Amino acid sequence: GLRDFLSPISTPKLSKTSLTQSSGSSRREILRAGLTGFTTLSLAGVNQLRAATAARGADDSTEKTAVILVWLRGGCSHLDTFDPKPDVSTDYRGPFNPIDTNVPGMHVTELLPKLSQCADRYALLRSVAHDAGGHPAGSLRVLAGDPDRADKRLPVLPDWMSIVSWLRRTENGGIPNYVSVNPVDRYDSFTIAGATYLGPSYDAFKVTGDPSRPDFRVPNVGMADAARARRLLERRALSSNFDRLRGDVDQFGLMQAFDDFGSQALNLLTSPAAGEAFDLSREPAQLRDRYGRNAWGQQCLMARRLVEAGVDVVATEFDGPLCGRVANWDDHAVNHHVFEAISHRAPFFDQAVSALIEDVYARGLDRRVLVVVTGEFGRTPRISNVASSGGGVASRPKGTVQPGRDHWPRANSMLFAGGGIRTGQVIGSTDHYGEDPVDRPVSPLDFLATIYRHLGIDYENTAIVNFAGRPVPILNDGHAIPELDRVV
């Protein structure tokens, strides 16, 4: 763990260039370099090298790009939303009919009428596939590119959001550059996202609770009393003098890590910009209504406010009561009546996501902000019929046989909006039953490469040292999806 990370390693020394990899180097060369190790690499040294990595990974454009991730925990049925299959038999086909969108030849199901009317502002990718069938493994595959098919309690690789936080950490008026609104971090007792060897200061700033509640506020953000804020800053300056003195004898750089946490906390507490960015009451009532006066709608509105304020990554998870009895999208028949569950949550989903997309365009953010909607996988095309484990919202009484769809990593659909991409298009397709891609198969690694490309990060030539002091490429494979490249 941390002790091993901070212990000197007596092996041949690598240069900073070996760590960050200037252009022209390959993933194979990065991995080969990793075998030689590092000499006396401390946490402070890692932090110093981060700046060099960011510089090589940054886009030459002056436009500050950002990503909003809407995460559907549990896995959404692609067949009942974005990849309808109306001509299959009833053991595959759900009860929902496809409807036209405002893009000729592009269809979604009738559950998404609002999204059908803004299809010209997003692209659908219908051919994502992988082989990690458990929720934790599937999530780690999509969020971090972990190749392991087995579920594990904790991630070993940092997720892409934390990597972006590490590479693009800058002063931003006291606002963190990675915020998770209803955090994307856990699946039951499993951790599905985290900074791992980057260190906890690069994890998300987490916003919990229901932002649609009248009494909702983000604690410890912004301070109305200017005099109190000034006194805190004065005390912080005094404390920093002592920290600097102790830091002179800190051979492992631990004081730097503690200082990161303290600075972030103080900046949030005393920053007017941070207080404003998280304050939904500043939005017109009509716009809040358009997003929906519920958790998902207001989570999306906060996400838009945060990227507008300069946050690089906002992740927000759609789960909880709006999903149905078991509070997620895991629509096994034992959990939910799959079609009642999707019907229950679709109006909230349709309203929130369509409002977010339209608002991003209305506010002129569509060139720099990419909105992505996905979960860890799709659902089985073939419908299963199993006894419910309990009655409740979207689930029949216990023991009642009801339809469900199970885990299906072999096919999934993702939505991409904004980001300067060509929208109003469908990329890839699945077979007649929706079981496997037959055109333009895409892996989660390709998805991650696409995210990095949008953020101006050289995913082919960037590596970050792990606990053992070895450089680990931020992506071992994968290529950015060309159909989702920015339109000049």
Coordinates of C-alpha atoms in Angstrom, one line a residue:
G1 CA 0.0 0.0 0.0
L2 CA 1.2 3.5 0.9
R3 CA 4.2 2.2 2.8
D4 CA 5.5 0.4 -0.3
F5 CA 4.7 3.3 -2.5
L6 CA 6.8 5.6 -0.3
S7 CA 9.8 3.3 0.1
P8 CA 12.8 4.0 -2.1
I9 CA 13.3 1.6 -5.0
S10 CA 16.9 0.9 -5.8
T11 CA 16.7 0.3 -9.5
P12 CA 17.9 2.1 -12.7
K13 CA 16.5 5.6 -13.0
L14 CA 14.0 6.7 -15.6
S15 CA 13.7 10.3 -16.8
K16 CA 10.6 12.4 -16.7
T17 CA 10.3 11.8 -20.4
S18 CA 10.1 8.1 -19.8
L19 CA 7.2 8.7 -17.5
T20 CA 5.1 11.0 -19.5
Q21 CA 6.2 9.8 -23.0
S22 CA 6.7 12.5 -25.5
S23 CA 4.9 12.1 -28.8
G24 CA 6.1 9.2 -31.0
S25 CA 6.5 6.7 -28.2
S26 CA 4.3 3.6 -28.2
R27 CA 2.3 1.8 -25.5
R28 CA 4.8 -1.1 -25.9
E29 CA 7.7 1.3 -25.1
I30 CA 5.9 2.6 -22.1
L31 CA 5.4 -0.9 -20.8
R32 CA 9.0 -1.8 -21.5
A33 CA 10.1 1.3 -19.6
G34 CA 7.9 0.2 -16.7
L35 CA 10.0 -2.9 -16.2
T36 CA 13.0 -0.9 -15.2
G37 CA 11.4 0.9 -12.3
F38 CA 12.2 4.2 -10.6
T39 CA 14.7 5.5 -8.0
T40 CA 13.5 7.2 -4.8
L41 CA 10.2 8.3 -6.2
S42 CA 8.2 10.0 -3.5
L43 CA 4.7 11.3 -3.5
A44 CA 6.0 14.9 -3.9
G45 CA 7.9 13.7 -7.0
V46 CA 4.8 12.2 -8.5
N47 CA 2.9 15.5 -7.9
Q48 CA 5.7 17.4 -9.7
L49 CA 5.7 15.0 -12.6
R50 CA 2.0 15.3 -13.0
A51 CA 2.4 18.8 -14.4
A52 CA 4.7 17.6 -17.1
T53 CA 2.3 14.8 -18.0
A54 CA -0.6 17.3 -18.3
A55 CA 1.4 19.6 -20.5
R56 CA 2.1 16.8 -23.0
G57 CA -1.4 15.5 -22.9
A58 CA -3.2 18.9 -23.3
D59 CA -5.0 19.9 -26.4
D60 CA -3.5 22.9 -28.3
S61 CA -6.9 24.4 -28.4
T62 CA -7.8 27.2 -26.0
E63 CA -11.2 25.8 -25.6
K64 CA -11.7 24.2 -22.2
T65 CA -13.4 20.9 -22.9
A66 CA -15.4 19.0 -20.3
V67 CA -17.5 15.9 -20.0
I68 CA -20.8 15.1 -18.2
L69 CA -21.3 11.4 -17.6
V70 CA -24.9 10.2 -16.8
W71 CA -24.4 6.7 -15.4
L72 CA -27.2 4.1 -15.4
R73 CA -26.2 1.9 -12.6
G74 CA -27.2 -1.7 -13.2
G75 CA -27.4 -1.6 -17.0
C76 CA -30.2 -0.2 -19.1
S77 CA -32.1 -2.4 -21.6
H78 CA -30.9 -1.3 -25.0
L79 CA -33.8 -3.0 -26.8
D80 CA -36.4 -1.0 -24.8
T81 CA -34.8 2.4 -25.3
F82 CA -32.3 3.1 -28.0
D83 CA -32.1 -0.1 -30.1
P84 CA -35.7 -1.3 -30.6
K85 CA -36.3 -4.6 -32.4
P86 CA -40.0 -4.5 -33.4
D87 CA -39.9 -7.5 -35.8
V88 CA -38.7 -10.1 -33.4
S89 CA -40.8 -12.7 -31.6
T90 CA -42.5 -12.0 -28.3
D91 CA -39.9 -13.9 -26.3
Y92 CA -37.5 -11.1 -27.3
R93 CA -39.7 -8.2 -28.1
G94 CA -40.9 -5.9 -25.4
P95 CA -44.3 -4.1 -25.5
F96 CA -42.9 -0.7 -26.6
N97 CA -43.1 0.4 -30.2
P98 CA -40.4 2.4 -32.0
I99 CA -41.2 6.0 -32.9
D100 CA -39.7 8.4 -35.4
T101 CA -37.2 11.0 -34.2
N102 CA -36.6 14.4 -35.8
V103 CA -33.8 12.7 -37.8
P104 CA -35.2 10.7 -40.7
G105 CA -34.5 6.9 -40.3
M106 CA -33.4 7.2 -36.7
H107 CA -35.8 5.6 -34.1
V108 CA -36.1 5.2 -30.4
T109 CA -38.9 3.6 -28.4
E110 CA -42.1 5.3 -27.5
L111 CA -40.9 5.7 -23.9
L112 CA -38.6 8.6 -25.0
P113 CA -40.8 11.2 -26.8
K114 CA -38.7 14.2 -25.6
L115 CA -35.4 12.6 -26.7
S116 CA -37.0 11.7 -30.0
Q117 CA -37.5 15.5 -30.7
C118 CA -33.8 16.4 -30.1
A119 CA -32.1 13.5 -31.9
D120 CA -30.4 15.9 -34.2
R121 CA -28.4 17.0 -31.1
Y122 CA -27.0 13.5 -30.2
A123 CA -25.5 10.4 -31.7
L124 CA -26.4 6.9 -30.8
L125 CA -23.7 4.2 -30.6
R126 CA -25.4 0.8 -30.8
S127 CA -22.5 -1.6 -31.0
V128 CA -20.6 -1.5 -27.7
A129 CA -19.6 -5.0 -26.5
H130 CA -17.3 -6.6 -23.9
D131 CA -17.1 -9.8 -21.9
A132 CA -17.3 -8.6 -18.2
G133 CA -20.7 -9.8 -17.1
G134 CA -20.9 -8.8 -13.5
H135 CA -21.9 -5.3 -12.3
P136 CA -18.5 -4.6 -10.7
A137 CA -16.4 -6.0 -13.5
G138 CA -18.6 -4.4 -16.2
S139 CA -18.4 -1.1 -14.5
L140 CA -14.6 -1.3 -14.1
R141 CA -14.3 -2.3 -17.7
V142 CA -16.2 0.8 -18.9
L143 CA -15.0 3.3 -16.4
A144 CA -11.3 2.2 -16.1
G145 CA -10.6 -0.2 -18.9
D146 CA -9.8 -3.0 -16.5
P147 CA -9.4 -6.2 -18.6
D148 CA -10.4 -8.5 -15.7
R149 CA -13.6 -10.4 -16.2
A150 CA -14.0 -11.2 -12.5
D151 CA -15.7 -9.0 -10.0
K152 CA -13.4 -7.6 -7.4
R153 CA -14.1 -5.5 -4.2
L154 CA -11.8 -2.7 -5.1
P155 CA -10.4 -1.3 -8.3
V156 CA -6.8 -1.6 -9.2
L157 CA -6.8 0.9 -12.0
P158 CA -7.9 4.6 -11.6
D159 CA -11.1 5.4 -13.5
W160 CA -11.0 7.9 -16.4
M161 CA -12.5 10.7 -14.3
S162 CA -9.8 10.5 -11.7
I163 CA -7.1 10.4 -14.4
V164 CA -8.5 13.5 -15.9
S165 CA -8.6 15.1 -12.4
W166 CA -4.9 14.2 -12.0
L167 CA -3.9 15.4 -15.5
R168 CA -5.9 18.6 -15.5
R169 CA -5.9 19.7 -11.9
T170 CA -5.7 23.5 -11.9
E171 CA -6.9 26.4 -9.8
N172 CA -10.5 27.1 -10.7
G173 CA -11.8 29.7 -8.3
G174 CA -12.0 27.1 -5.5
I175 CA -14.1 24.6 -7.5
P176 CA -12.9 21.0 -7.8
N177 CA -12.2 19.9 -11.4
Y178 CA -14.0 16.6 -10.9
V179 CA -17.4 16.5 -9.2
S180 CA -19.7 13.5 -8.8
V181 CA -23.4 14.4 -8.2
N182 CA -25.0 11.4 -6.6
P183 CA -21.6 9.6 -6.8
V184 CA -20.6 7.1 -9.4
D185 CA -18.5 5.0 -7.0
R186 CA -20.2 1.8 -5.7
Y187 CA -22.3 -1.1 -6.6
D188 CA -23.6 -2.6 -3.3
S189 CA -20.5 -3.6 -1.4
F190 CA -18.2 -3.2 -4.4
T191 CA -16.3 -0.1 -5.3
I192 CA -16.5 0.5 -9.0
A193 CA -14.6 3.7 -9.4
G194 CA -11.8 5.5 -7.6
A195 CA -8.4 7.2 -7.9
T196 CA -6.4 4.1 -6.6
Y197 CA -2.7 4.9 -7.0
L198 CA -3.3 8.5 -8.0
G199 CA -4.2 9.2 -4.4
P200 CA -7.5 10.2 -2.7
S201 CA -7.1 13.9 -3.5
Y202 CA -7.9 13.0 -7.1
D203 CA -11.2 11.3 -6.3
A204 CA -14.4 13.1 -7.0
F205 CA -15.8 15.9 -4.8
K206 CA -19.0 14.1 -3.9
V207 CA -22.4 15.7 -3.7
T208 CA -25.0 13.5 -2.0
G209 CA -28.6 13.9 -1.2
D210 CA -31.6 14.9 -3.4
P211 CA -31.0 18.3 -5.0
S212 CA -34.7 18.6 -5.8
R213 CA -35.5 19.0 -2.1
P214 CA -36.3 22.6 -1.0
D215 CA -33.8 22.4 1.9
F216 CA -31.0 20.9 -0.2
R217 CA -27.6 22.4 0.1
V218 CA -24.0 21.2 -0.5
P219 CA -22.3 21.4 2.9
N220 CA -19.0 23.3 3.4
V221 CA -19.2 25.1 0.1
G222 CA -19.2 28.8 -0.1
M223 CA -19.4 31.2 2.8
A224 CA -21.8 34.1 3.0
D225 CA -19.9 35.9 5.8
A226 CA -17.0 37.7 4.1
A227 CA -15.3 38.6 7.3
R228 CA -15.3 35.0 8.5
A229 CA -13.9 33.8 5.2
R230 CA -11.1 36.4 5.5
R231 CA -10.2 35.2 9.1
L232 CA -10.1 31.6 7.8
L233 CA -7.7 32.6 5.0
E234 CA -5.4 34.4 7.5
R235 CA -5.3 31.4 9.7
R236 CA -4.6 29.2 6.7
A237 CA -1.6 31.4 5.8
L238 CA -0.3 31.1 9.4
S239 CA -0.7 27.3 9.3
S240 CA 1.0 27.1 5.9
N241 CA 4.1 28.7 7.4
F242 CA 4.3 25.8 9.9
D243 CA 3.5 23.3 7.3
R244 CA 6.3 24.6 5.1
L245 CA 8.8 24.2 8.0
R246 CA 7.7 20.7 8.6
G247 CA 7.8 20.0 4.9
D248 CA 11.5 20.8 4.8
V249 CA 12.1 17.6 6.8
D250 CA 9.4 15.5 5.1
Q251 CA 11.4 13.2 3.0
F252 CA 8.4 11.4 1.6
G253 CA 6.3 14.4 0.6
L254 CA 3.4 13.5 3.0
M255 CA 2.9 17.2 3.9
Q256 CA 2.1 17.9 0.2
A257 CA -0.7 15.4 0.3
F258 CA -2.1 16.8 3.5
D259 CA -1.8 20.3 2.1
D260 CA -3.8 19.3 -1.0
F261 CA -6.7 18.2 1.1
G262 CA -6.5 21.3 3.3
S263 CA -6.3 23.7 0.4
Q264 CA -9.2 22.0 -1.4
A265 CA -11.4 22.2 1.7
L266 CA -10.6 25.8 2.4
N267 CA -11.0 26.9 -1.2
L268 CA -14.5 25.3 -1.3
L269 CA -15.5 26.9 2.0
T270 CA -14.4 30.4 1.1
S271 CA -15.0 30.5 -2.6
P272 CA -18.0 32.6 -3.8
A273 CA -17.7 31.0 -7.2
A274 CA -18.1 27.5 -5.7
G275 CA -21.1 28.6 -3.6
E276 CA -22.8 29.9 -6.8
A277 CA -21.9 26.9 -8.9
F278 CA -23.7 24.5 -6.6
D279 CA -26.7 26.8 -5.9
L280 CA -29.6 25.6 -8.0
S281 CA -31.9 28.4 -6.6
R282 CA -30.1 30.8 -9.0
E283 CA -31.8 29.0 -11.9
P284 CA -35.1 30.3 -13.2
A285 CA -38.1 28.2 -11.9
Q286 CA -39.2 27.5 -15.5
L287 CA -35.8 25.9 -16.3
R288 CA -35.8 23.8 -13.1
D289 CA -39.3 22.6 -14.1
R290 CA -38.1 21.7 -17.6
Y291 CA -35.4 19.5 -16.1
G292 CA -37.9 18.0 -13.7
R293 CA -38.4 18.7 -10.0
N294 CA -36.9 15.4 -9.1
A295 CA -33.5 14.0 -8.2
W296 CA -32.4 13.1 -11.7
G297 CA -33.6 16.3 -13.3
Q298 CA -31.8 18.5 -10.7
Q299 CA -28.7 16.4 -10.8
C300 CA -28.4 17.1 -14.5
L301 CA -29.1 20.8 -13.9
M302 CA -26.3 21.0 -11.4
A303 CA -24.0 19.2 -13.8
R304 CA -24.6 21.8 -16.4
R305 CA -24.0 24.6 -13.9
L306 CA -20.7 23.0 -12.8
V307 CA -19.2 22.5 -16.3
E308 CA -20.3 26.1 -17.1
A309 CA -18.3 27.2 -14.0
G310 CA -15.2 25.4 -15.3
V311 CA -15.4 21.9 -13.9
D312 CA -13.7 19.3 -16.2
V313 CA -15.7 16.2 -15.3
V314 CA -19.1 15.8 -13.8
A315 CA -20.4 12.3 -13.2
T316 CA -24.0 11.8 -12.0
E317 CA -25.7 8.5 -11.3
F318 CA -29.3 7.7 -12.0
D319 CA -30.5 5.3 -9.3
G320 CA -32.6 5.4 -6.2
P321 CA -36.5 5.5 -5.9
L322 CA -37.0 6.7 -9.4
C323 CA -35.7 3.4 -10.6
G324 CA -38.3 1.2 -8.9
R325 CA -38.2 -1.2 -6.0
V326 CA -34.5 -2.2 -6.0
A327 CA -33.3 1.4 -6.8
N328 CA -31.3 0.6 -9.9
W329 CA -31.5 -0.6 -13.6
D330 CA -30.8 -4.2 -12.8
D331 CA -34.1 -5.5 -14.2
H332 CA -33.9 -9.2 -13.5
A333 CA -37.3 -10.7 -13.0
V334 CA -36.5 -11.3 -9.3
N335 CA -36.0 -7.6 -8.9
H336 CA -38.5 -5.8 -11.3
H337 CA -41.1 -6.4 -13.8
V338 CA -38.7 -5.2 -16.5
F339 CA -41.4 -3.4 -18.6
E340 CA -43.1 -1.8 -15.7
A341 CA -39.7 -0.7 -14.3
I342 CA -38.7 1.0 -17.6
S343 CA -42.1 2.6 -18.0
H344 CA -41.8 3.9 -14.4
R345 CA -38.4 5.5 -14.8
A346 CA -38.6 6.6 -18.5
P347 CA -40.5 9.8 -18.0
F348 CA -37.9 11.1 -15.5
F349 CA -35.0 9.9 -17.6
D350 CA -36.4 11.3 -20.9
Q351 CA -37.1 14.7 -19.3
A352 CA -33.8 15.1 -17.5
V353 CA -31.5 14.0 -20.3
S354 CA -33.4 15.9 -23.1
A355 CA -33.4 19.0 -21.0
L356 CA -29.6 18.7 -20.3
I357 CA -28.9 18.2 -24.0
E358 CA -31.1 21.2 -25.1
D359 CA -29.7 23.4 -22.3
V360 CA -26.1 22.6 -23.3
Y361 CA -26.9 23.8 -26.8
A362 CA -28.9 26.8 -25.7
R363 CA -26.1 28.1 -23.6
G364 CA -23.4 27.7 -26.3
L365 CA -21.6 24.9 -24.5
D366 CA -22.1 22.3 -27.2
R367 CA -18.7 22.7 -28.7
R368 CA -16.7 22.1 -25.5
V369 CA -19.0 19.9 -23.3
L370 CA -19.6 16.3 -24.3
V371 CA -22.6 14.6 -22.6
V372 CA -22.4 10.8 -22.4
V373 CA -25.2 8.5 -21.2
T374 CA -24.4 4.8 -20.5
G375 CA -24.2 2.0 -18.0
E376 CA -22.0 -1.0 -17.6
F377 CA -23.8 -3.1 -20.2
G378 CA -27.2 -3.9 -21.8
R379 CA -29.8 -6.5 -21.0
T380 CA -30.5 -9.9 -22.4
P381 CA -32.5 -9.8 -25.6
R382 CA -34.4 -13.0 -24.6
I383 CA -36.9 -12.3 -21.9
S384 CA -36.8 -14.4 -18.8
N385 CA -39.8 -15.2 -16.6
V386 CA -39.0 -15.7 -12.9
A387 CA -40.8 -15.3 -9.6
S388 CA -40.5 -11.9 -8.0
S389 CA -38.6 -11.7 -4.7
G390 CA -40.8 -9.0 -3.4
G391 CA -43.6 -6.5 -4.3
G392 CA -43.2 -2.8 -4.6
V393 CA -42.7 -0.1 -7.3
A394 CA -42.3 -1.9 -10.6
S395 CA -42.4 -5.4 -9.0
R396 CA -45.3 -7.7 -8.6
P397 CA -46.0 -9.4 -5.2
K398 CA -43.4 -11.9 -4.0
G399 CA -43.7 -15.2 -5.8
T400 CA -45.5 -13.8 -8.8
V401 CA -43.9 -14.8 -12.1
Q402 CA -42.9 -11.7 -14.0
P403 CA -40.7 -10.8 -17.0
G404 CA -37.1 -9.6 -16.7
R405 CA -33.9 -9.1 -18.7
D406 CA -30.6 -10.2 -17.3
H407 CA -27.0 -9.0 -17.7
W408 CA -25.8 -8.7 -21.3
P409 CA -22.3 -7.2 -21.9
R410 CA -22.3 -8.4 -25.6
A411 CA -24.4 -5.4 -26.7
N412 CA -25.0 -2.0 -25.3
S413 CA -26.1 1.5 -26.6
M414 CA -24.5 4.8 -25.6
L415 CA -25.7 8.3 -26.2
F416 CA -23.3 11.2 -27.0
A417 CA -24.4 14.8 -27.3
G418 CA -22.5 18.1 -27.8
G419 CA -18.7 17.9 -27.8
G420 CA -18.6 19.4 -31.2
I421 CA -19.3 16.0 -32.7
R422 CA -21.5 15.2 -35.7
T423 CA -24.9 14.5 -34.2
G424 CA -28.1 13.1 -35.6
Q425 CA -26.4 9.8 -36.5
V426 CA -26.5 6.2 -35.5
I427 CA -23.1 4.4 -35.3
G428 CA -23.0 0.6 -35.5
S429 CA -25.8 -1.9 -35.3
T430 CA -26.7 -5.1 -33.6
D431 CA -28.2 -8.3 -35.2
H432 CA -31.9 -9.1 -35.7
Y433 CA -32.3 -10.0 -32.0
G434 CA -30.1 -7.3 -30.5
E435 CA -27.6 -9.9 -29.2
D436 CA -24.3 -8.9 -30.9
P437 CA -22.9 -6.1 -33.0
V438 CA -22.8 -6.8 -36.7
D439 CA -21.5 -3.4 -37.8
R440 CA -18.8 -1.2 -36.2
P441 CA -18.2 -3.2 -33.0
V442 CA -16.8 -0.9 -30.3
S443 CA -15.1 -1.8 -27.1
P444 CA -15.1 0.1 -23.8
L445 CA -11.4 0.9 -24.5
D446 CA -12.5 2.7 -27.7
F447 CA -15.1 4.6 -25.6
L448 CA -12.3 5.7 -23.1
A449 CA -10.1 6.7 -26.0
T450 CA -12.9 8.9 -27.3
I451 CA -13.4 10.6 -24.0
Y452 CA -9.6 11.3 -23.7
R453 CA -9.5 12.6 -27.2
H454 CA -12.3 15.1 -26.5
L455 CA -10.4 16.3 -23.4
G456 CA -7.2 16.8 -25.4
I457 CA -5.4 13.9 -23.6
D458 CA -2.8 11.9 -25.6
Y459 CA -4.1 8.5 -24.5
E460 CA -1.5 6.6 -26.6
N461 CA 1.5 8.2 -25.0
T462 CA 0.6 9.1 -21.5
A463 CA 1.5 6.9 -18.5
I464 CA 1.2 7.5 -14.7
V465 CA 3.3 5.8 -12.0
N466 CA 1.6 3.3 -9.8
F467 CA 2.3 2.4 -6.1
A468 CA 5.3 0.4 -7.2
G469 CA 6.8 3.3 -9.0
R470 CA 6.2 1.9 -12.4
P471 CA 4.5 3.8 -15.3
V472 CA 1.2 2.5 -16.3
P473 CA -0.4 3.7 -19.6
I474 CA -3.7 5.3 -19.0
L475 CA -5.0 3.1 -21.8
N476 CA -3.4 -0.2 -22.9
D477 CA -5.5 -0.5 -26.1
G478 CA -8.4 1.1 -27.9
H479 CA -8.8 3.9 -30.5
A480 CA -11.0 6.9 -30.5
I481 CA -14.2 6.4 -32.4
P482 CA -13.7 8.4 -35.7
E483 CA -17.4 9.0 -36.2
L484 CA -17.4 10.9 -32.8
D485 CA -14.5 13.2 -33.7
R486 CA -15.0 16.9 -33.4
V487 CA -16.3 18.6 -36.6
V488 CA -14.1 21.4 -37.7

